[in-house]
Short mmCIF file of C-alpha atoms in Angstrom, two decimals:
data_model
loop_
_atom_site.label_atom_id
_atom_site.label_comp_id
_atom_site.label_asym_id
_atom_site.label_seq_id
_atom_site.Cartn_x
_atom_site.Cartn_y
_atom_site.Cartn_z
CA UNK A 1 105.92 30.89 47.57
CA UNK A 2 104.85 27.18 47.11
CA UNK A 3 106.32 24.09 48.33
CA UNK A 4 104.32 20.53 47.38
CA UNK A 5 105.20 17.50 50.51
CA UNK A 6 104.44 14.00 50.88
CA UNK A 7 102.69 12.80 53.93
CA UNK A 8 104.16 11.34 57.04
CA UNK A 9 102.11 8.95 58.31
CA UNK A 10 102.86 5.56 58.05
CA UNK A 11 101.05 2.37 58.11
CA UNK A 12 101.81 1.50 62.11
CA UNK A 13 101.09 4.98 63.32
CA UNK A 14 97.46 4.61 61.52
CA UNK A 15 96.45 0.91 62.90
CA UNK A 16 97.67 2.20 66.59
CA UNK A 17 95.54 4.78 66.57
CA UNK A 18 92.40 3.27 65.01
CA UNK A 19 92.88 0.30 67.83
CA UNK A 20 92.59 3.32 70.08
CA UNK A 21 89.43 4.39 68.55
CA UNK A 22 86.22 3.47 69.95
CA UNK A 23 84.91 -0.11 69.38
CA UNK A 24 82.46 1.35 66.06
CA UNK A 25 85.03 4.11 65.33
CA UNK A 26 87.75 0.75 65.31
CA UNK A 27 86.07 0.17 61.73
CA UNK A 28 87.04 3.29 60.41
CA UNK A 29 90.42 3.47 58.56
CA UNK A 30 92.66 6.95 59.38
CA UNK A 31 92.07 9.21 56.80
CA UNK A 32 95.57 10.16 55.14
CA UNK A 33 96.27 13.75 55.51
CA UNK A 34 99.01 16.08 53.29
CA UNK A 35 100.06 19.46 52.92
CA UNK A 36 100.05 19.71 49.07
CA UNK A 37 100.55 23.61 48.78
CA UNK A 38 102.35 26.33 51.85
CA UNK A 39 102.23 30.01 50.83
CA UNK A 40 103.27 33.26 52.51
CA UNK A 41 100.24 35.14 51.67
CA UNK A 42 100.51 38.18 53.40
CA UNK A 43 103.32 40.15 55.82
CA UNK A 44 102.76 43.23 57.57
CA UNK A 45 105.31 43.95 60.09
CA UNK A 46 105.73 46.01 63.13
CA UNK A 47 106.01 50.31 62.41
CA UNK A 48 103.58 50.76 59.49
CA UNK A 49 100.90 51.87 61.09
CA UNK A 50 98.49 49.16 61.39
CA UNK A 51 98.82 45.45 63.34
CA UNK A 52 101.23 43.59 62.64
CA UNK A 53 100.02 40.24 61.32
CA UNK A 54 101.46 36.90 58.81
CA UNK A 55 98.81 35.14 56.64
CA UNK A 56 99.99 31.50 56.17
CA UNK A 57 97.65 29.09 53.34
CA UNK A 58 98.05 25.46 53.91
CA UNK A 59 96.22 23.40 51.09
CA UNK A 60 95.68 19.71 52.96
CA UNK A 61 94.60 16.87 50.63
CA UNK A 62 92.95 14.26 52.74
CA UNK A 63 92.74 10.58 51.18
CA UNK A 64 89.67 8.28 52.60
CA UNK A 65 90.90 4.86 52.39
CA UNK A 66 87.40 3.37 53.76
CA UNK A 67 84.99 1.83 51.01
CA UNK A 68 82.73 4.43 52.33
CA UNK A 69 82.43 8.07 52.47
CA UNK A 70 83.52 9.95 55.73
CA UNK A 71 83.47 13.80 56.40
CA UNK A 72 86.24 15.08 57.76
CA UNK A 73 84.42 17.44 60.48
CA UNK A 74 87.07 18.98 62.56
CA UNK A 75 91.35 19.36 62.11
CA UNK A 76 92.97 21.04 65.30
CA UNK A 77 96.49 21.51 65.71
CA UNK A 78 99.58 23.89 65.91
CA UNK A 79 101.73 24.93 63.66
CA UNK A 80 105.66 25.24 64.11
CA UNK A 81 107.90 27.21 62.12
CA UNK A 82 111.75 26.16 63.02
CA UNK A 83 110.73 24.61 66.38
CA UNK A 84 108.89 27.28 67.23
CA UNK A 85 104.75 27.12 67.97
CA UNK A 86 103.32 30.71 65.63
CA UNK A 87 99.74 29.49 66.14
CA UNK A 88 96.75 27.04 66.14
CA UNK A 89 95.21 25.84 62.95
CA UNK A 90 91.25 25.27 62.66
CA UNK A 91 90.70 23.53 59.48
CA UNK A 92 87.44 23.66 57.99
CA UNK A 93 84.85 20.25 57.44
CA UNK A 94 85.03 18.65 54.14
CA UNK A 95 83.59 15.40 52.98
CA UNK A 96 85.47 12.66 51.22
CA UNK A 97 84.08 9.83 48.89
CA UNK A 98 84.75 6.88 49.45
CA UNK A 99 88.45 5.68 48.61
CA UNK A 100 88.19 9.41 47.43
CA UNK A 101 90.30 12.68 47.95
CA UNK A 102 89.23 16.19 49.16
CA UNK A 103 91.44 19.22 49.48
CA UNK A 104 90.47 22.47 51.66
CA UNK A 105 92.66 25.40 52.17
CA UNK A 106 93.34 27.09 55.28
CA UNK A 107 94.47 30.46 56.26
CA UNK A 108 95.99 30.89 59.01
CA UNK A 109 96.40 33.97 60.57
CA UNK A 110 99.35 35.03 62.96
CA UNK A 111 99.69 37.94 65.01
CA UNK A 112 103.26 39.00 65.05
CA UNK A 113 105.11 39.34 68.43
CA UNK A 114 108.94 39.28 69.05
CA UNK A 115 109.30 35.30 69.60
CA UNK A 116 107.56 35.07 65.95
CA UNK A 117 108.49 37.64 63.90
CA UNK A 118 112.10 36.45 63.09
CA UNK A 119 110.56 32.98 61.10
CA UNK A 120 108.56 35.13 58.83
CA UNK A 121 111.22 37.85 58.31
CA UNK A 122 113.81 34.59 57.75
CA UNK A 123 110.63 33.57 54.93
CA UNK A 124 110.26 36.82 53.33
CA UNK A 125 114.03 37.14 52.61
CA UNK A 126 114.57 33.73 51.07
CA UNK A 127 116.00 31.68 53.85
CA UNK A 128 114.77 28.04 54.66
CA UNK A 129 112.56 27.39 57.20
CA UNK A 130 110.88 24.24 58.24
CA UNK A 131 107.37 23.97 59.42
CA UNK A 132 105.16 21.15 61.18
CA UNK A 133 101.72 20.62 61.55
CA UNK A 134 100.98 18.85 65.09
CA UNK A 135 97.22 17.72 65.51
CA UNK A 136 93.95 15.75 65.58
CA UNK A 137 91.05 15.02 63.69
CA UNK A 138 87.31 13.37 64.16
CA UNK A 139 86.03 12.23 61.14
CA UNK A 140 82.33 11.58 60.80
CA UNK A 141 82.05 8.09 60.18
CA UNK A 142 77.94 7.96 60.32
CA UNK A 143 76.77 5.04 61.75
CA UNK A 144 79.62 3.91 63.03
CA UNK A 145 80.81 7.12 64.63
CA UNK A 146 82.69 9.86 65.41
CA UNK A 147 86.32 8.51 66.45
CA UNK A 148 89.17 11.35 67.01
CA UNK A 149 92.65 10.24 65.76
CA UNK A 150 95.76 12.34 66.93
CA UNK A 151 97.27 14.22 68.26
CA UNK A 152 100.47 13.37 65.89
CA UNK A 153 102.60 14.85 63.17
CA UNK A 154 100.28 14.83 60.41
CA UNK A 155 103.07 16.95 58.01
CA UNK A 156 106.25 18.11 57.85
CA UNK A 157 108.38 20.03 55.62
CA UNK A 158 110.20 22.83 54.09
CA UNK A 159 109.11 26.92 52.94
CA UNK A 160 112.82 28.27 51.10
CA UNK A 161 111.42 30.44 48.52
CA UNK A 162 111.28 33.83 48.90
CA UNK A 163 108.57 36.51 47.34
CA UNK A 164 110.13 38.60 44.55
CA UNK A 165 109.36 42.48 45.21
CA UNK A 166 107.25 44.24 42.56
CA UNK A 167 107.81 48.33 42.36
CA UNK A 168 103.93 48.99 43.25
CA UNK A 169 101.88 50.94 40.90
CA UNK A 170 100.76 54.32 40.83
CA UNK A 171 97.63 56.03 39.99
CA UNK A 172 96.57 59.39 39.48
CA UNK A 173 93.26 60.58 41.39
CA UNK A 174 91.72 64.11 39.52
CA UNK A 175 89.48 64.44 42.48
CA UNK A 176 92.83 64.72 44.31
CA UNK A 177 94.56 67.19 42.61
CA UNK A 178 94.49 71.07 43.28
CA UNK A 179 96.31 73.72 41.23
CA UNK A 180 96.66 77.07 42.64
CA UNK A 181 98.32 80.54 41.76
CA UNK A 182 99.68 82.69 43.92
CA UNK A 183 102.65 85.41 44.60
CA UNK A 184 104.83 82.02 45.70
CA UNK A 185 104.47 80.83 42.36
CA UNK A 186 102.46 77.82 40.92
CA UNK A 187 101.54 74.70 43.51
CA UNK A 188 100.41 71.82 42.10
CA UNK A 189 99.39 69.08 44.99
CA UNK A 190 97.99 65.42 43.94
CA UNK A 191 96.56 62.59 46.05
CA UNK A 192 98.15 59.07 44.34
CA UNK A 193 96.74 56.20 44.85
CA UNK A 194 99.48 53.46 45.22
CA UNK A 195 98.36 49.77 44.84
CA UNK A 196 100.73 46.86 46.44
CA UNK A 197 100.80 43.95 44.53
CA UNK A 198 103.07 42.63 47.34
CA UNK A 199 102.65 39.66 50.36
CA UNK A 200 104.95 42.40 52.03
CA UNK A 201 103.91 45.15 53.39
CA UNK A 202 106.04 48.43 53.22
CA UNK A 203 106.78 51.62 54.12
CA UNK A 204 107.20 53.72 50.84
CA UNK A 205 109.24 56.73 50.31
CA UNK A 206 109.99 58.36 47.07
CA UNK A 207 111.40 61.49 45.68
CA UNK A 208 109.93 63.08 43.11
CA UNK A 209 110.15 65.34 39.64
CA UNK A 210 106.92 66.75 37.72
CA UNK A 211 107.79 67.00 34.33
CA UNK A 212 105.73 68.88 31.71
CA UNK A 213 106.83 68.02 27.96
CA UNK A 214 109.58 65.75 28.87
CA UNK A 215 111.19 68.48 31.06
CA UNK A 216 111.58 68.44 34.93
CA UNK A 217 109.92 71.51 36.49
CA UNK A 218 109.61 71.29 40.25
CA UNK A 219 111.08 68.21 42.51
CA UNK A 220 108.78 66.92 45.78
CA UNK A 221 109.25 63.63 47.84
CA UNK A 222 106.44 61.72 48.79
CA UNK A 223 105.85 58.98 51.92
CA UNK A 224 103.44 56.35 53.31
CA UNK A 225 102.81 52.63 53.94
CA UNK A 226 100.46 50.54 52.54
CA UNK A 227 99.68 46.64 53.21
CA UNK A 228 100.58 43.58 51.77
CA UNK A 229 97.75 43.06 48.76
CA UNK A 230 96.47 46.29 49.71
CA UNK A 231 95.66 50.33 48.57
CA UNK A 232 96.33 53.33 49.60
CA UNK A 233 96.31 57.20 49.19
CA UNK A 234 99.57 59.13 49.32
CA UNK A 235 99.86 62.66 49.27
CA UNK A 236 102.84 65.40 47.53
CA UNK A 237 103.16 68.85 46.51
CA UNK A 238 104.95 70.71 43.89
CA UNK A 239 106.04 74.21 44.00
CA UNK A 240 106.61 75.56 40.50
CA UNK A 241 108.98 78.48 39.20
CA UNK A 242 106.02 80.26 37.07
CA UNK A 243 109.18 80.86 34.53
CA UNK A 244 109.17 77.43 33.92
CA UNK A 245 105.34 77.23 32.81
CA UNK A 246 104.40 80.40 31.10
CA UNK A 247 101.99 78.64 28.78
CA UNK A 248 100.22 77.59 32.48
CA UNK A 249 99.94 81.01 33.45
CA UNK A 250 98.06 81.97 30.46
CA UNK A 251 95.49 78.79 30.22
CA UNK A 252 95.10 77.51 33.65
CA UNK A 253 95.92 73.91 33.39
CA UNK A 254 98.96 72.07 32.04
CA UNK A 255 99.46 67.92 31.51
CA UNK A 256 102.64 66.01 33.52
CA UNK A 257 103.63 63.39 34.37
CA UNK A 258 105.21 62.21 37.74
CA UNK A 259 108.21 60.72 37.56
CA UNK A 260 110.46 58.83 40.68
CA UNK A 261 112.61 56.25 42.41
CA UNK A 262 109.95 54.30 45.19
CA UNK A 263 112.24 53.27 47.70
CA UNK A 264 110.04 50.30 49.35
CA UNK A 265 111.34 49.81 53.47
CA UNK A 266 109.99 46.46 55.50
CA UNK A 267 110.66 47.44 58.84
CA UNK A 268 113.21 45.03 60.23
CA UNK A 269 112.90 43.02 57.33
CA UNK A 270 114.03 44.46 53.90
CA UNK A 271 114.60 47.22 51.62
CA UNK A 272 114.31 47.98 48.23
CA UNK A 273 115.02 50.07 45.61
CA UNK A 274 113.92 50.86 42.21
CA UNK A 275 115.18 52.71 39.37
CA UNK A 276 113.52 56.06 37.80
CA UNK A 277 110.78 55.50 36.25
CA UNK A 278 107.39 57.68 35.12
CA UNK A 279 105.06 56.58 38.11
CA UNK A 280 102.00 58.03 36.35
CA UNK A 281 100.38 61.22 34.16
CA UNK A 282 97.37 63.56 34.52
CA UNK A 283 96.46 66.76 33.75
CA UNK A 284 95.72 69.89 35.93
CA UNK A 285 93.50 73.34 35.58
CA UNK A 286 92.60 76.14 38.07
CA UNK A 287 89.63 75.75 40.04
#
């Protein structure tokens, strides 16, 4: 999700508030801040298990217009999705060259409440939302000071596109698995290790067929959640007719592969579906 935006301060706003600078700080020209760059990094919402939390990036580009170099040492502010406040922003120090430009990125982080959590669900489904940056910065002028300018609009704009949903991918763990005979038959269980390629966070179910040469043999289902960028484990077992793996009875171990339809659920926010598809393949042998 990237959106690029011009800056918003003009040439009055900057002289008022260097001639409210102090007298040394008066010789120092505002520093031109922009928000190049707005991403939805990462969305975990409410009822997957672990706190509920928005990432937010903000790339600023600063321009020094002074024939000298300055160092940008503090940005404070707030930032407003759709008129509403969703946090404070602490931007790190960065120097500047003179009539040069710096950029430093900033991640903001956001726990989720119930005023808040509509704007990012309203982001993660594609809808526009506006944002604002409201603050104030000291830049380090040297000798001639430390002058604070702000607090103002230093950027406006616009977030409207929305993260595409990848199916997340599946891994099989040996360590995991355990095959066992018994008088209910064959039991295969497997630990699978599901990465999330995702900003979004989910709650995944899944149901499941193990299929040894091509052919299903046993059905299972399988549920968790994992977070946005994030790994997990999931667990599943099989329960197998011993009819439909003679060859398994005789040897001890068999190769599958798992096949499914991940259903991915965003509490509150979105679901998604995808089709059947072989999730992943391993082999398995009697301990």
């Amino acid at each position: 999700m990237k959106v690029w935006h011009a800056s918003l301060l003009v040439p009055a706003v900057a002289a008022l508030l260097a001639s409210c600078a102090p007298r040394l700080g008066a010789a120092v020209q505002v520093p031109q801040i922009t928000v190049e760059q707005t991403a939805l990094e990462r969305l975990d919402p409410p009822g997957l298990g672990i706190p509920a939390s928005a990432t937010v990036s903000l790339k600023l580009r600063v321009r020094n217009p002074n024939p000298f170099g300055v160092r940008l040492s503090r940005v404070d502010g707030d930032f407003y999705l759709d008129g509403l406040k969703v946090t404070q922003v602490s931007a790190p120090g960065v120097d500047i060259a003179a009539t040069g430009v710096s950029t430093v990125t900033v991640n903001v982080q956001v726990p989720l409440s119930n005023q808040n959590l509509g704007k990012f669900a309203d982001l993660a489904v594609g809808k526009t939302v506006a944002y604002r940056l409201e603050g104030s910065f000291e830049v380090d002028a040297g000798a001639l000071g430390k002058p604070t300018f702000g607090p103002y609009t230093l950027a406006q704009g616009v977030i409207k596109d929305a993260p595409i949903l990848k199916a997340p991918e599946f891994r099989f763990r040996p360590e995991l698995a355990k095959l066992t005979f018994g008088n209910d038959g064959i039991v295969l269980e497997l630990g699978l290790e599901v990465h999330n390629p995702n900003v979004l966070g989910f709650r995944l179910e899944a149901p499941l067929e193990l299929r040894v040469g091509g052919v299903a043999v046993a059905k299972a289902s399988l549920s968790g959640t994992v977070g946005a960028k994030n790994a997990g484990v999931v667990y599943t077992r099989f329960q197998i007719d011993p009819l439909a793996l003679p060859q398994a009875l005789i040897q001890g171990r068999f190769s599958f592969s798992v096949a499914g339809s991940p259903v991915l659920i965003a509490p509150g926010i979105t679901e998604k579906r995808f089709g059947l598809e072989v999730l992943t393949q391993g082999s398995a042998e009697r301990r």
